[in-house]
Coordinates of C-alpha atoms and ligand atoms in Angstrom, one line a residue:
M858 CA -17.8 31.0 -47.9
D859 CA -19.2 28.6 -45.1
L860 CA -18.1 30.5 -42.2
L861 CA -16.3 34.5 -41.5
V862 CA -14.7 34.6 -38.5
V863 CA -13.4 38.3 -38.0
G864 CA -10.6 38.1 -35.1
S865 CA -7.5 36.5 -36.0
G866 CA -6.9 36.5 -32.4
L867 CA -7.0 32.9 -30.2
F868 CA -10.6 32.6 -29.8
G869 CA -10.5 32.9 -33.9
L870 CA -8.3 31.5 -35.0
T871 CA -9.0 28.5 -33.0
I872 CA -12.4 27.9 -34.3
A873 CA -11.7 28.6 -38.4
E874 CA -9.2 25.8 -37.5
R875 CA -11.6 23.1 -36.1
A876 CA -14.3 24.8 -38.3
A877 CA -11.6 23.5 -41.1
T878 CA -9.9 21.0 -40.6
Q879 CA -13.3 18.9 -38.7
L880 CA -15.5 19.4 -40.4
G881 CA -14.0 21.0 -44.0
L882 CA -15.9 24.1 -43.7
K883 CA -14.2 26.8 -45.5
V884 CA -12.9 29.7 -43.7
T885 CA -12.5 33.6 -44.4
I886 CA -10.5 35.0 -41.4
I887 CA -11.0 38.8 -41.0
D888 CA -8.9 41.2 -39.2
R889 CA -9.1 45.2 -38.6
R890 CA -4.9 44.7 -38.1
D891 CA -2.0 43.9 -40.4
H892 CA -1.4 40.4 -39.1
L893 CA -2.9 37.9 -37.1
G894 CA -2.7 36.1 -34.0
G895 CA -4.6 39.0 -32.0
N896 CA -2.7 40.1 -29.0
A897 CA -0.2 36.7 -27.9
Y898 CA 1.4 38.2 -31.6
S899 CA 4.9 38.7 -31.6
Q900 CA 7.9 39.7 -34.5
V901 CA 11.4 40.0 -34.2
E902 CA 13.1 43.1 -33.8
P903 CA 15.3 44.3 -36.7
E904 CA 18.3 45.3 -35.1
T905 CA 19.1 42.9 -31.8
G906 CA 17.5 39.6 -33.6
I907 CA 15.7 39.7 -30.6
E908 CA 12.0 38.4 -30.9
Y909 CA 8.7 41.1 -28.8
H910 CA 5.4 40.2 -28.1
R911 CA 3.9 43.3 -29.1
Y912 CA 1.4 43.6 -27.3
G913 CA 2.3 43.2 -23.8
A914 CA 4.7 40.2 -22.1
H915 CA 2.2 36.9 -23.1
L916 CA 3.3 33.7 -20.6
F917 CA 0.8 30.6 -22.5
H918 CA 0.1 28.8 -18.6
T919 CA -2.3 25.9 -18.4
S920 CA -4.1 22.5 -16.2
N921 CA -6.1 21.7 -19.0
E922 CA -4.9 18.3 -20.5
V923 CA -6.9 18.9 -23.6
V924 CA -5.9 22.7 -24.4
W925 CA -1.8 21.4 -24.2
D926 CA -2.7 18.8 -26.4
Y927 CA -4.6 21.0 -28.9
V928 CA -1.6 24.3 -28.7
N929 CA 0.7 21.0 -29.8
Q930 CA 0.2 20.3 -32.6
F931 CA 1.3 23.6 -34.2
T932 CA 4.1 24.0 -31.3
S933 CA 6.1 22.9 -29.1
F934 CA 7.3 25.1 -25.7
T935 CA 10.2 26.1 -24.0
D936 CA 10.4 25.1 -20.2
Y937 CA 10.3 28.6 -19.2
V938 CA 9.1 29.1 -16.2
H939 CA 7.8 32.9 -15.6
R940 CA 8.7 34.8 -12.7
V941 CA 8.9 38.6 -11.7
Y942 CA 10.2 41.0 -9.2
T943 CA 9.0 44.5 -8.3
T944 CA 10.8 47.6 -7.7
H945 CA 9.5 49.4 -4.4
R946 CA 11.3 52.8 -2.5
G947 CA 14.8 51.6 -3.9
E948 CA 14.7 48.5 -3.4
V949 CA 13.4 44.9 -5.4
F950 CA 11.6 42.4 -4.1
P951 CA 10.1 38.9 -5.6
M952 CA 6.4 39.0 -6.3
P953 CA 4.1 37.7 -6.2
V954 CA 3.7 37.7 -3.1
N955 CA 5.6 35.5 -1.2
L956 CA 7.5 34.2 2.0
G957 CA 10.3 36.2 0.6
T958 CA 8.5 38.8 -0.2
I959 CA 7.1 38.5 3.5
N960 CA 9.9 37.5 5.1
Q961 CA 12.6 40.7 3.5
F962 CA 10.0 43.1 4.0
F963 CA 9.2 42.9 7.5
R964 CA 12.9 41.8 7.6
S965 CA 12.2 39.0 9.6
A966 CA 12.8 35.4 9.3
Y967 CA 9.2 33.9 9.7
G968 CA 8.5 30.2 8.9
P969 CA 5.0 29.7 7.4
D970 CA 3.2 29.1 9.6
Q971 CA 4.9 32.4 11.8
A972 CA 3.7 34.3 8.4
R973 CA 0.8 33.0 8.1
A974 CA -0.4 34.1 11.6
L975 CA 0.7 37.4 11.2
I976 CA -1.3 37.6 7.8
A977 CA -4.0 36.1 10.1
E978 CA -3.2 39.2 12.3
Q979 CA -3.2 41.8 10.2
A980 CA -6.3 41.0 8.1
A981 CA -8.9 40.4 11.3
E982 CA -9.4 44.2 10.6
L983 CA -12.0 43.1 8.3
G984 CA -13.5 41.7 10.7
G985 CA -14.4 38.0 9.7
K986 CA -16.0 40.3 6.6
E987 CA -16.0 38.5 2.8
P988 CA -14.6 40.3 0.6
T989 CA -16.6 42.2 -1.4
N990 CA -13.8 44.4 -3.2
F991 CA -10.6 44.3 -4.6
V992 CA -9.0 46.3 -1.3
E993 CA -10.6 43.6 0.7
K994 CA -9.5 40.8 -0.8
G995 CA -5.9 42.5 -0.8
I996 CA -6.5 42.9 3.4
S997 CA -7.7 39.4 3.6
L998 CA -4.5 37.7 1.5
I999 CA -2.0 39.6 2.3
G1000 CA -2.8 42.1 5.4
R1001 CA -2.3 46.5 4.5
P1002 CA 1.6 46.5 5.0
L1003 CA 1.5 44.3 1.9
Y1004 CA -1.2 45.6 0.3
E1005 CA -0.3 49.2 0.9
A1006 CA 3.4 48.8 -0.3
F1007 CA 2.9 46.9 -3.5
F1008 CA -0.9 46.3 -4.4
M1009 CA -2.1 49.9 -3.6
N1010 CA -0.2 52.4 -6.3
Y1011 CA 0.6 50.2 -9.4
T1012 CA -3.2 48.7 -9.2
A1013 CA -4.1 53.0 -8.8
K1014 CA -1.5 53.8 -11.8
Q1015 CA -3.1 50.8 -14.2
W1016 CA -6.1 50.9 -13.5
Q1017 CA -6.8 55.0 -12.6
T1018 CA -10.4 53.0 -11.1
D1019 CA -10.5 53.0 -6.9
P1020 CA -10.1 49.6 -6.2
A1021 CA -13.5 49.8 -3.8
E1022 CA -14.4 49.9 -7.4
L1023 CA -13.2 46.6 -8.6
G1024 CA -13.6 43.2 -8.4
P1025 CA -11.5 40.9 -6.3
E1026 CA -11.5 38.4 -8.5
I1027 CA -8.5 40.5 -9.8
I1028 CA -6.2 40.3 -6.9
S1029 CA -7.0 36.3 -7.1
R1030 CA -5.2 36.5 -10.3
L1031 CA -1.9 36.0 -7.9
P1032 CA -1.1 33.4 -6.2
V1033 CA 0.1 34.2 -2.8
R1034 CA 2.5 31.3 -1.8
F1035 CA 4.0 31.0 2.4
T1036 CA 7.0 29.2 1.2
Y1037 CA 9.6 30.7 -0.9
D1038 CA 8.2 29.3 -4.6
N1039 CA 8.1 32.8 -6.7
R1040 CA 7.0 31.3 -9.9
Y1041 CA 4.2 33.9 -11.2
F1042 CA 2.1 30.7 -12.3
S1043 CA 0.6 26.9 -10.6
D1044 CA -0.2 25.3 -13.7
K1045 CA 1.0 22.3 -14.8
Y1046 CA 1.8 23.2 -18.0
E1047 CA 4.3 26.4 -18.5
G1048 CA 6.7 27.7 -21.7
L1049 CA 6.3 30.2 -23.9
P1050 CA 6.4 28.7 -28.3
T1051 CA 9.9 27.2 -29.2
D1052 CA 10.3 29.3 -32.1
G1053 CA 8.0 32.3 -31.2
Y1054 CA 4.5 32.8 -31.4
G1055 CA 4.2 34.4 -35.0
P1056 CA 4.8 31.1 -36.5
W1057 CA 2.7 29.3 -33.7
L1058 CA -0.2 31.6 -34.8
E1059 CA 0.6 30.9 -38.4
R1060 CA 0.9 27.6 -38.5
M1061 CA -2.9 27.5 -37.0
A1062 CA -4.6 29.3 -40.2
D1063 CA -2.0 27.7 -42.1
H1064 CA -4.5 25.1 -43.8
P1065 CA -5.7 25.0 -47.5
N1066 CA -9.6 25.8 -46.2
I1067 CA -9.0 28.6 -44.3
E1068 CA -8.2 32.4 -45.7
V1069 CA -6.7 35.5 -44.2
V1070 CA -7.7 38.8 -44.7
L1071 CA -6.3 41.0 -42.9
G1072 CA -6.7 44.7 -42.9
T1073 CA -10.8 44.7 -43.0
D1074 CA -12.4 46.1 -41.1
F1075 CA -15.9 44.0 -39.8
F1076 CA -17.4 47.9 -39.9
D1077 CA -15.9 50.0 -42.6
E1078 CA -18.8 49.2 -45.2
S1079 CA -16.7 50.1 -48.0
Q1080 CA -14.8 45.7 -47.4
P1081 CA -17.2 43.4 -49.0
L1082 CA -17.3 41.4 -45.5
H1083 CA -19.3 44.3 -43.4
K1084 CA -21.2 43.2 -41.1
A1085 CA -24.6 44.7 -42.9
A1086 CA -23.6 42.6 -45.9
T1087 CA -22.3 39.7 -43.9
V1088 CA -25.1 39.3 -41.0
G1089 CA -27.4 36.7 -41.6
Q1090 CA -26.0 35.6 -44.9
V1091 CA -23.1 33.8 -43.4
P1092 CA -22.5 32.4 -40.0
V1093 CA -20.4 35.2 -38.1
I1094 CA -17.7 34.5 -35.5
F1095 CA -17.9 38.2 -33.8
T1096 CA -14.2 38.1 -31.4
G1097 CA -14.1 42.5 -31.2
P1098 CA -16.3 44.2 -28.7
I1099 CA -19.0 43.7 -28.7
D1100 CA -20.2 46.6 -27.3
R1101 CA -19.3 48.3 -31.1
Y1102 CA -20.4 45.4 -32.3
F1103 CA -23.6 47.0 -31.3
A1104 CA -22.8 50.6 -31.9
D1105 CA -23.2 51.8 -28.6
Q1106 CA -26.2 52.1 -28.3
L1107 CA -26.7 51.3 -25.0
G1108 CA -23.7 53.0 -23.9
A1109 CA -19.9 52.1 -23.8
L1110 CA -18.4 50.1 -21.6
S1111 CA -14.8 50.7 -20.1
W1112 CA -12.2 49.4 -20.4
R1113 CA -8.1 49.7 -20.4
T1114 CA -5.7 50.1 -22.6
L1115 CA -1.9 50.5 -22.8
D1116 CA 0.9 52.1 -23.9
F1117 CA 3.7 50.7 -24.8
E1118 CA 7.2 52.1 -24.9
L1119 CA 9.4 49.6 -27.3
E1120 CA 13.5 50.7 -26.6
V1121 CA 16.7 49.3 -27.9
A1122 CA 19.0 49.5 -25.3
A1123 CA 23.1 50.4 -25.4
T1124 CA 23.8 47.1 -23.1
P1125 CA 23.5 43.1 -23.5
D1126 CA 21.0 43.7 -20.4
F1127 CA 19.3 45.4 -18.8
Q1128 CA 17.7 44.0 -15.4
G1129 CA 19.0 40.5 -15.6
T1130 CA 15.3 39.4 -15.5
P1131 CA 12.7 39.7 -17.8
V1132 CA 9.8 41.3 -16.1
M1133 CA 10.1 44.5 -13.3
N1134 CA 7.2 45.6 -11.5
Y1135 CA 7.4 49.0 -10.8
S1136 CA 5.3 49.3 -7.2
D1137 CA 5.6 53.5 -6.3
L1138 CA 3.4 56.1 -7.9
D1139 CA 6.8 58.7 -8.8
V1140 CA 7.4 55.9 -11.4
P1141 CA 5.1 56.6 -14.5
Y1142 CA 4.8 52.8 -16.1
T1143 CA 3.2 50.2 -14.8
R1144 CA 6.2 47.6 -15.7
I1145 CA 9.3 47.2 -17.9
H1146 CA 10.3 43.7 -20.0
E1147 CA 13.3 43.2 -21.4
F1148 CA 12.4 40.4 -24.1
R1149 CA 16.1 38.3 -24.0
H1150 CA 15.2 36.7 -21.5
F1151 CA 11.9 34.5 -21.9
H1152 CA 14.8 32.8 -24.2
P1153 CA 17.7 31.9 -21.9
E1154 CA 18.3 29.1 -24.3
R1155 CA 18.6 31.1 -27.3
A1156 CA 21.8 32.4 -28.4
Y1157 CA 21.2 35.5 -28.6
T1158 CA 24.5 37.6 -29.6
S1159 CA 23.4 40.8 -29.8
P1160 CA 24.7 43.4 -27.8
K1161 CA 21.6 45.6 -27.7
T1162 CA 19.1 44.3 -25.7
V1163 CA 15.6 44.8 -26.2
I1164 CA 13.3 47.0 -23.3
M1165 CA 9.6 47.2 -23.7
K1166 CA 7.7 50.0 -20.9
E1167 CA 3.8 49.7 -20.5
Y1168 CA 2.7 52.5 -19.1
S1169 CA -1.6 52.4 -18.7
R1170 CA -4.6 54.5 -18.6
F1171 CA -9.0 54.5 -19.7
A1172 CA -9.3 53.4 -23.9
G1173 CA -10.6 56.0 -25.5
P1174 CA -12.4 56.2 -28.7
G1175 CA -9.6 54.7 -31.0
D1176 CA -8.2 53.5 -28.2
E1177 CA -7.5 49.5 -28.8
P1178 CA -9.5 47.7 -25.7
Y1179 CA -6.8 45.4 -23.4
Y1180 CA -9.1 44.8 -19.9
P1181 CA -12.6 45.7 -19.0
V1182 CA -12.9 48.0 -16.1
N1183 CA -15.6 45.7 -15.1
T1184 CA -18.0 48.0 -12.8
A1185 CA -21.2 47.1 -11.6
Q1186 CA -22.2 49.5 -14.3
D1187 CA -20.4 47.9 -16.7
R1188 CA -21.9 44.6 -16.3
E1189 CA -25.1 46.3 -16.2
K1190 CA -24.8 46.9 -19.7
L1191 CA -23.2 44.0 -20.3
L1192 CA -26.9 41.9 -19.2
G1193 CA -27.9 44.3 -22.5
Y1194 CA -26.4 43.6 -24.3
R1195 CA -26.0 39.7 -23.9
D1196 CA -29.9 40.6 -23.9
L1197 CA -28.9 42.5 -28.2
T1198 CA -27.3 39.1 -28.6
E1199 CA -30.1 37.1 -28.6
A1200 CA -32.2 37.7 -32.0
E1201 CA -28.4 38.1 -33.7
P1202 CA -29.4 35.4 -36.4
Q1203 CA -25.7 32.9 -36.7
V1204 CA -23.9 34.5 -35.1
L1205 CA -21.2 34.3 -32.3
F1206 CA -19.6 36.6 -29.8
G1207 CA -15.9 35.5 -28.4
G1208 CA -13.4 36.0 -26.8
R1209 CA -11.8 38.7 -24.7
L1210 CA -13.6 41.3 -26.3
G1211 CA -16.3 39.7 -28.1
T1212 CA -17.7 38.5 -24.3
Y1213 CA -16.6 41.5 -22.6
Q1214 CA -14.4 39.1 -19.9
Y1215 CA -10.6 39.3 -19.3
L1216 CA -9.6 36.1 -20.4
D1217 CA -5.7 34.2 -20.4
M1218 CA -4.9 32.7 -23.6
H1219 CA -6.0 29.0 -22.7
M1220 CA -9.0 29.8 -21.6
A1221 CA -10.5 31.9 -24.7
I1222 CA -8.3 28.0 -26.7
A1223 CA -10.7 26.9 -23.9
S1224 CA -13.7 28.4 -24.7
A1225 CA -13.3 28.7 -28.1
L1226 CA -13.1 24.5 -28.4
S1227 CA -16.1 23.6 -26.0
R1228 CA -18.6 26.3 -28.2
F1229 CA -17.1 25.6 -31.6
D1230 CA -18.3 21.6 -30.5
S1231 CA -21.7 23.8 -29.0
V1232 CA -22.4 26.4 -31.0
V1233 CA -20.7 26.0 -35.2
R1234 CA -21.0 21.7 -34.8
P1235 CA -24.7 21.9 -34.3
W1236 CA -25.3 25.3 -37.3
F1237 CA -23.9 22.9 -39.7
G1238 CA -25.8 20.2 -38.6
A1239 CA -23.0 17.5 -37.8
A1240 CA -22.5 15.1 -34.3
N1241 CA -20.2 16.0 -31.6
Ligands
FAD2429 P1 -7.9 39.2 -29.4 O1 -6.9 38.4 -29.1 O2 -8.1 40.0 -28.9 O3 -7.8 38.9 -30.5 C1 -9.1 39.8 -31.0 C2 -9.1 40.0 -32.7 O4 -10.0 40.7 -33.6 C3 -7.6 40.8 -33.1 O5 -6.4 40.9 -34.1 C4 -8.3 42.2 -33.4 O6 -7.6 43.7 -34.7 C5 -9.7 42.1 -34.4 N1 -10.5 42.9 -34.6 C6 -11.3 43.2 -33.5 N2 -12.6 44.3 -34.2 C7 -12.1 44.4 -35.1 C8 -12.9 44.8 -36.4 N3 -13.6 45.4 -36.5 N4 -12.6 44.4 -37.8 C9 -12.0 42.8 -38.0 N5 -11.1 42.8 -37.1 C10 -11.2 42.8 -35.5 N6 -2.9 35.9 -21.7 C11 -2.3 34.9 -21.1 O7 -2.3 33.3 -21.7 N7 -0.9 34.9 -20.6 C12 0.1 36.5 -20.7 O8 0.9 36.8 -20.4 C13 -1.4 36.7 -21.1 N8 -0.6 38.6 -21.4 C14 -1.3 39.3 -21.6 C15 -1.5 40.4 -22.0 C16 -1.5 41.6 -22.5 C17 -1.3 43.3 -22.3 C18 -3.2 40.9 -22.8 C19 -4.0 43.2 -23.7 C20 -3.3 39.8 -23.0 C21 -2.5 39.0 -22.2 N9 -3.6 37.1 -22.2 C22 -2.2 37.1 -21.9 C23 -4.4 37.3 -22.9 C24 -4.2 36.9 -24.6 O9 -3.5 38.1 -25.5 C25 -5.7 36.5 -24.8 O10 -6.3 35.8 -23.9 C26 -6.0 36.2 -25.9 O11 -5.6 37.3 -26.9 C27 -7.0 36.1 -26.4 O12 -7.3 35.5 -28.0 P2 -8.8 36.2 -28.4 O13 -9.5 35.7 -29.8 O14 -10.0 36.7 -27.6 O15 -8.5 38.2 -28.2
UDP2430 N1 -0.7 43.8 -9.2 C1 -0.1 44.4 -8.3 N2 1.1 44.7 -7.6 C2 1.3 44.2 -8.9 C3 0.9 43.1 -9.8 C4 0.0 42.9 -10.0 O1 -0.9 45.3 -8.1 O2 3.0 43.6 -8.6 C5 -2.6 43.8 -9.2 C6 -3.1 44.7 -10.5 O3 -4.6 45.3 -9.6 C7 -3.0 43.3 -11.8 C8 -3.7 42.1 -10.8 O4 -3.1 42.4 -9.6 O5 -3.9 44.0 -13.1 C9 -3.6 41.2 -11.2 O6 -2.0 40.2 -11.4 P1 -1.6 40.3 -13.0 O7 0.4 40.3 -13.5 O8 -3.0 38.9 -14.1 O9 -2.1 41.2 -14.1 P2 -2.8 42.2 -15.4 O10 -2.1 40.9 -16.0 O11 -3.8 42.7 -15.4 O12 -0.9 42.5 -16.3

């Protein structure tokens, strides 16, 4: 083995694939789960034959040409375009906030300029202050009434953190449009892997130089490929949680976890759309996914449908960490952990868990491609 990759998510898979195909290295990937692919993994629900995303709906989108060319080596993509609706006080609105949402909410027929003027008037309560947190950013983008209807309670359910403590970048992930365009993403390329995420991710590791060892935890000293037995002996790509790598010695970073409730419902169509958000507190889950709607091009014939309710809460010990909460204290701890990484011999910390960063799939792949060139190639004396 020339290189050990801990974690078979898109970051680890991309580095492994590049190392095997570009440098001819022998790569071992370990993962503590019983499948590869990390959170993007999907599988087929046996009763209905419908593909479902085991860790919550994953929509691929990017404007990065390099990433788009790279992923197309392993899969083609459908022409799926993501659209989301949200239920508020018994009424369904399009999300993200667009002219349709604004006019439905205010029972009005504003044109783009009038709607902009209305939001600007509502945002004036900030007195021109540069928004520094989630609430202020929300009010600056959509005004208080829309913020309170669609973001305040949904975010309370999702983050269980005072929105004033959350960063403005979280709400900026969603566009606000003064047109009727209700696409969820604004990227140049968007789609779902034609044969599903499982086959895409498996193809990335399908190389004679890549060995995948599942059910192996890097911190389990009874396994041959554990931390103490490998670090310093072989270069390591670590994509697990950075705080766990250092045994939480500076304190645990805070993460959110999700609980997914999968159900086969006895109707061919439960909600008529792939994702329905629930923006009020009386519904305990944040959203319901209905997977058959992600692939209208497939001839799913089951008279039943697969739905998944998503609940969010703080991660405790033993829970899967999904989203970095990233409070000011977390950011301070992270700086400390980053200092500790400097002293690790030939260990690259990457991906969502390894860098404590929210990364979409295309960002994880872009980061892996660039760190492969800047860090991994030089380890092996290879020129760019
Ligand atoms: P991961 O996929 O998390 O992979 C890390 C791997 O490391 C896991 O398989 C884990 O089991 C393994 N591991 C951890 N610790 C150890 C250990 N000690 N020993 C061995 N193995 C270990 N992105 C999009 O672009 N579009 C979306 O719609 C989207 N939706 C998302 C929805 C949810 C609910 C979540 C959580 C993420 C979503 N993402 C989405 C982000 C996407 O999942 C990530 O970009 C992608 O998974 C990043 O890959 P990664 O390799 O960094 O991490
Ligand atoms: N959000 C919200 N209401 C919605 C959709 C999103 O309040 O109907 C907020 C929520 O705080 C979320 C953030 O906007 O974390 C970003 O939305 P995105 O769809 O990117 O959510 P995530 O990936 O966190 O599920």
